[in-house]
PDB file of C-alpha atoms in Angstrom:
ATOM      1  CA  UNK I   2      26.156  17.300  12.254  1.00 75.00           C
ATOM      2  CA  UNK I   3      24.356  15.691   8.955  1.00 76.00           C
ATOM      3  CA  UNK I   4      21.350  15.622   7.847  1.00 83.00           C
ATOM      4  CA  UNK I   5      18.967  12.830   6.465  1.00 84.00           C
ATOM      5  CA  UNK I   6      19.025  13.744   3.253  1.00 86.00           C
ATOM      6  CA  UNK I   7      15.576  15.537   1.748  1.00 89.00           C
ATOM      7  CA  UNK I   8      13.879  13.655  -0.752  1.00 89.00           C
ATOM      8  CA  UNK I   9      10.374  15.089  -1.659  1.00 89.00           C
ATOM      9  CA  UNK I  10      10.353  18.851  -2.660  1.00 92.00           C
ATOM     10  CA  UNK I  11       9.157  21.230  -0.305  1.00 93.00           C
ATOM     11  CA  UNK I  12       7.116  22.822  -2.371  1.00 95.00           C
ATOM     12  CA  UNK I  13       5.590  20.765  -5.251  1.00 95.00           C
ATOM     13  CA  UNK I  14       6.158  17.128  -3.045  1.00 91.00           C
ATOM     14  CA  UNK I  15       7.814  15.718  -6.201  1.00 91.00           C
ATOM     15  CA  UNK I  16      11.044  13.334  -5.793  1.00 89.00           C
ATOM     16  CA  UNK I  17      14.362  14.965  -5.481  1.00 90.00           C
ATOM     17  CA  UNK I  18      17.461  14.122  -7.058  1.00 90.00           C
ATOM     18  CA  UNK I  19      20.922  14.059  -5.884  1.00 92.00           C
ATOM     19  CA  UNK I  20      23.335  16.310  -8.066  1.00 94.00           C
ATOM     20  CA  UNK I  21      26.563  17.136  -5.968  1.00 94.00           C
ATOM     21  CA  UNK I  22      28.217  15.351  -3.577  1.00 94.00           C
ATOM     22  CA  UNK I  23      31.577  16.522  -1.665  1.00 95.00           C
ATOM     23  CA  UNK I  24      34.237  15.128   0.087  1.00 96.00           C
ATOM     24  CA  UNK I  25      34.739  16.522   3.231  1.00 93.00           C
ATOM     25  CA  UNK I  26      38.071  15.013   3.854  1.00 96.00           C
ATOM     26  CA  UNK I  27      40.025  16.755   0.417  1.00 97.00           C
ATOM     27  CA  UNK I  28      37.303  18.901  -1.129  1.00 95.00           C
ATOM     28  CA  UNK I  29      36.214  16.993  -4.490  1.00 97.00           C
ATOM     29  CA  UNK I  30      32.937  17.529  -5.597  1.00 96.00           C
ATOM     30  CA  UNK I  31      31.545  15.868  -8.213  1.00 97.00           C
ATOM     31  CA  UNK I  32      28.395  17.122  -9.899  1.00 97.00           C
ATOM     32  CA  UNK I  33      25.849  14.948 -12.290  1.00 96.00           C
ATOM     33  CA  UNK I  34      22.375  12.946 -11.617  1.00 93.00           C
ATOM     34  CA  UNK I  35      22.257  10.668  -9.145  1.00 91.00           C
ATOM     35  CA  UNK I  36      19.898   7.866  -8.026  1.00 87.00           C
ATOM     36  CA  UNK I  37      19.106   7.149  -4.594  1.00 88.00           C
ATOM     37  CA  UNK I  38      17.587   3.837  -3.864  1.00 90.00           C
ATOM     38  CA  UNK I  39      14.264   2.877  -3.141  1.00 92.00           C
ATOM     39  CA  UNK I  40      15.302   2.790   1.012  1.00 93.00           C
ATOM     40  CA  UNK I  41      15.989   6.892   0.212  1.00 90.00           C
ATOM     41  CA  UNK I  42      12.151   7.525  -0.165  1.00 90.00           C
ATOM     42  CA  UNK I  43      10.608   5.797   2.710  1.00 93.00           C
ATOM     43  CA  UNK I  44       9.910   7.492   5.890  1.00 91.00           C
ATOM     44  CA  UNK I  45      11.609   6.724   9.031  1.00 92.00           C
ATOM     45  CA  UNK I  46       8.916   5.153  10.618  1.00 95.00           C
ATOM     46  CA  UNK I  47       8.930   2.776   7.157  1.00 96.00           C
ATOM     47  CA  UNK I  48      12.769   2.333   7.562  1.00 95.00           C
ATOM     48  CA  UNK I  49      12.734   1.502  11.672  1.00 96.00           C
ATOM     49  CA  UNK I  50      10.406  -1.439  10.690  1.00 97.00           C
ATOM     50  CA  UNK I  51      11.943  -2.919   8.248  1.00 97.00           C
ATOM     51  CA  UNK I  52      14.994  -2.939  10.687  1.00 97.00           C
ATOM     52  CA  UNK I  53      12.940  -4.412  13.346  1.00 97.00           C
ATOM     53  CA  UNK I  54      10.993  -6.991  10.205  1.00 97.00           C
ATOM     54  CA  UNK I  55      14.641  -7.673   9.111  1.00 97.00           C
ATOM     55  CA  UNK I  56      16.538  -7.716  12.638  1.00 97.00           C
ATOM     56  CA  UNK I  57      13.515 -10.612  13.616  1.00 97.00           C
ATOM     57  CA  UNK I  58      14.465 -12.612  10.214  1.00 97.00           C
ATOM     58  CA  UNK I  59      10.642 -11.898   8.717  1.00 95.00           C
ATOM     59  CA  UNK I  60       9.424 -14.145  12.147  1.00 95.00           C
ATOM     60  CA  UNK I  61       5.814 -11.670  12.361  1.00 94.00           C
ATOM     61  CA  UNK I  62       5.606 -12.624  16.310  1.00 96.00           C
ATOM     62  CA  UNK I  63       9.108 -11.694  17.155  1.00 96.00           C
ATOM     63  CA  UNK I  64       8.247  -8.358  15.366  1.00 96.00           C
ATOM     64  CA  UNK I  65       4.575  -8.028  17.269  1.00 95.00           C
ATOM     65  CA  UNK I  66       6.520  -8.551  20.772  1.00 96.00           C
ATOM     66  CA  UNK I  67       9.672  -6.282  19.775  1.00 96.00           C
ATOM     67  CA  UNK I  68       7.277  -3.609  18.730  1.00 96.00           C
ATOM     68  CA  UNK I  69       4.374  -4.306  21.113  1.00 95.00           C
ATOM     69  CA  UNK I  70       1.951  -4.013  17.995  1.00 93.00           C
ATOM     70  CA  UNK I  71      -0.812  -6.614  16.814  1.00 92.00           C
ATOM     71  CA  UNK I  72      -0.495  -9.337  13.920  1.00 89.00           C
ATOM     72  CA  UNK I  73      -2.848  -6.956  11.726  1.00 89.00           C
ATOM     73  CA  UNK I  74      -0.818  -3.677  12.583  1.00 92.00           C
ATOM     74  CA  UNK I  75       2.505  -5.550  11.016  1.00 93.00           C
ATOM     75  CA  UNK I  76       0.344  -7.047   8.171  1.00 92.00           C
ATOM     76  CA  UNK I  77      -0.847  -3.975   7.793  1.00 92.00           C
ATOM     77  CA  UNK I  78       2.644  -2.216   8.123  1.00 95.00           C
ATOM     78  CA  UNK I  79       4.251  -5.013   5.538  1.00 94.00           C
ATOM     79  CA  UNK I  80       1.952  -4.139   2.394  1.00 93.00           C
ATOM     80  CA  UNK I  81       2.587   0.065   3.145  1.00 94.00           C
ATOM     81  CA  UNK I  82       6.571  -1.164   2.891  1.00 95.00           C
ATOM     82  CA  UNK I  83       5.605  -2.902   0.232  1.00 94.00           C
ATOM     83  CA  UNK I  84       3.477   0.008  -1.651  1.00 94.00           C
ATOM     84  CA  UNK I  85       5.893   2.111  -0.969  1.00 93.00           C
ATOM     85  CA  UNK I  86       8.741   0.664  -2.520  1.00 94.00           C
ATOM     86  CA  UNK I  87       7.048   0.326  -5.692  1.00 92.00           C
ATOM     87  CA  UNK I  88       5.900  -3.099  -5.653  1.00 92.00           C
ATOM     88  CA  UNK I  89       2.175  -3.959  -6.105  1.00 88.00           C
ATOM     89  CA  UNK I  90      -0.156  -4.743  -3.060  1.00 79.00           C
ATOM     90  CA  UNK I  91      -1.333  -8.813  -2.521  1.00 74.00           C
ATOM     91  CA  UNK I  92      -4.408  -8.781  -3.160  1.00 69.00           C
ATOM     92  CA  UNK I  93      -6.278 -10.489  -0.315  1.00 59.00           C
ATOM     93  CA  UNK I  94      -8.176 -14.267  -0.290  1.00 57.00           C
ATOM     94  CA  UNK I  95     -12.106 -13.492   0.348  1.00 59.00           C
ATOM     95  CA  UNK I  96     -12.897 -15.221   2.983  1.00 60.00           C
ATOM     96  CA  UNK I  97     -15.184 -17.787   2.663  1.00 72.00           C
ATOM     97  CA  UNK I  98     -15.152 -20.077   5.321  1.00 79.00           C
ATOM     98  CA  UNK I  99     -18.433 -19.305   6.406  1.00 78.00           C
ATOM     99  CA  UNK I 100     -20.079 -20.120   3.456  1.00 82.00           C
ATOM    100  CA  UNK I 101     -18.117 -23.452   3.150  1.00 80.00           C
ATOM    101  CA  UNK I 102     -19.616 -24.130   6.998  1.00 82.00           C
ATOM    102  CA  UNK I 103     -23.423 -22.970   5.559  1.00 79.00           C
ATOM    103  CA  UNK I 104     -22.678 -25.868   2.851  1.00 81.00           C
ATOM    104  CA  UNK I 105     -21.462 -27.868   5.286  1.00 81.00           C
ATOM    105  CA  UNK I 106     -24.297 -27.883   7.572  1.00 83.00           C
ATOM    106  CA  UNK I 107     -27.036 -27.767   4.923  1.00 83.00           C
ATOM    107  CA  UNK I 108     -25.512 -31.383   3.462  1.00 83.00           C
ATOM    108  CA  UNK I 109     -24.664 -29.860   0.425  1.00 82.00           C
ATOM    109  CA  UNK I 110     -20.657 -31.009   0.532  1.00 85.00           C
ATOM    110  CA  UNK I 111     -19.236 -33.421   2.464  1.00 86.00           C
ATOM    111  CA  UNK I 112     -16.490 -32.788   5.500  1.00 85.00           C
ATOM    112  CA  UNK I 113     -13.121 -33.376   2.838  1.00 86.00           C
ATOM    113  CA  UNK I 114     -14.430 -31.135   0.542  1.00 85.00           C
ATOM    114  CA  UNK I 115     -15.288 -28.414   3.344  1.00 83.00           C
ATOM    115  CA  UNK I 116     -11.527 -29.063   4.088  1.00 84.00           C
ATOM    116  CA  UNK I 117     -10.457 -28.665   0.802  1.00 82.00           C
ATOM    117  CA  UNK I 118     -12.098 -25.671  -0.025  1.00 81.00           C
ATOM    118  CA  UNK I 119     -11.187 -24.185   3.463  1.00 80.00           C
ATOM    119  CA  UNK I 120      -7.210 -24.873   2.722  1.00 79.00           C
ATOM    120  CA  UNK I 121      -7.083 -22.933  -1.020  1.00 71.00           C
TER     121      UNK I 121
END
């Protein structure tokens, strides 16, 4: 039976490395530093949805229903895959539509620009 492979130290939570690997079949083992991708480090709960994200094409809804999880939970779930991978996080829009309606309402823009400024 095999084991997923360890990759944070037990004690000190720092990144493993692969040194030795071994054929089974005729014995060989070969022994030096190796890297183990990105994928290695993520947890399983990381690497079963970015199966599902993958396995549903990126297509958020098809992920929501196969998981039975909200549109913020995968949102939410997409920028830790993200973090975690090494990439940095989006930073989000501020959301200023109600301002833009304020604006709106008070006369002080006009309906195209309230579209305008609603679209960017």
């Amino acid at each position: 039976m095999a084991y997923r492979i360890l990759t944070q130290c037990p004690v000190c939570n720092a990144k493993l490395t692969v040194t030795k690997l071994t054929c089974k079949k005729c014995n060989t083992v070969i022994e030096n530093d190796f890297e183990l991708s990105k994928f290695s480090y993520l947890t399983m709960d990381q690497l079963n949805f970015a199966e599902v994200f993958i396995k549903c094409r990126g297509n958020i809804k098809d992920v929501e229903k196969e998981l039975g999880i909200s549109y913020p939970t995968v949102r939410s779930k997409i920028e830790n895959l993200i973090v975690s991978l090494g990439y940095a996080p989006i930073k989000e829009k501020s959301d200023n539509s109600s301002e833009v309606i304020d604006k709106l309402e008070k006369g002080e823009i006009t309906a195209e620009q309230a579209l305008n400024l609603l679209k960017k």
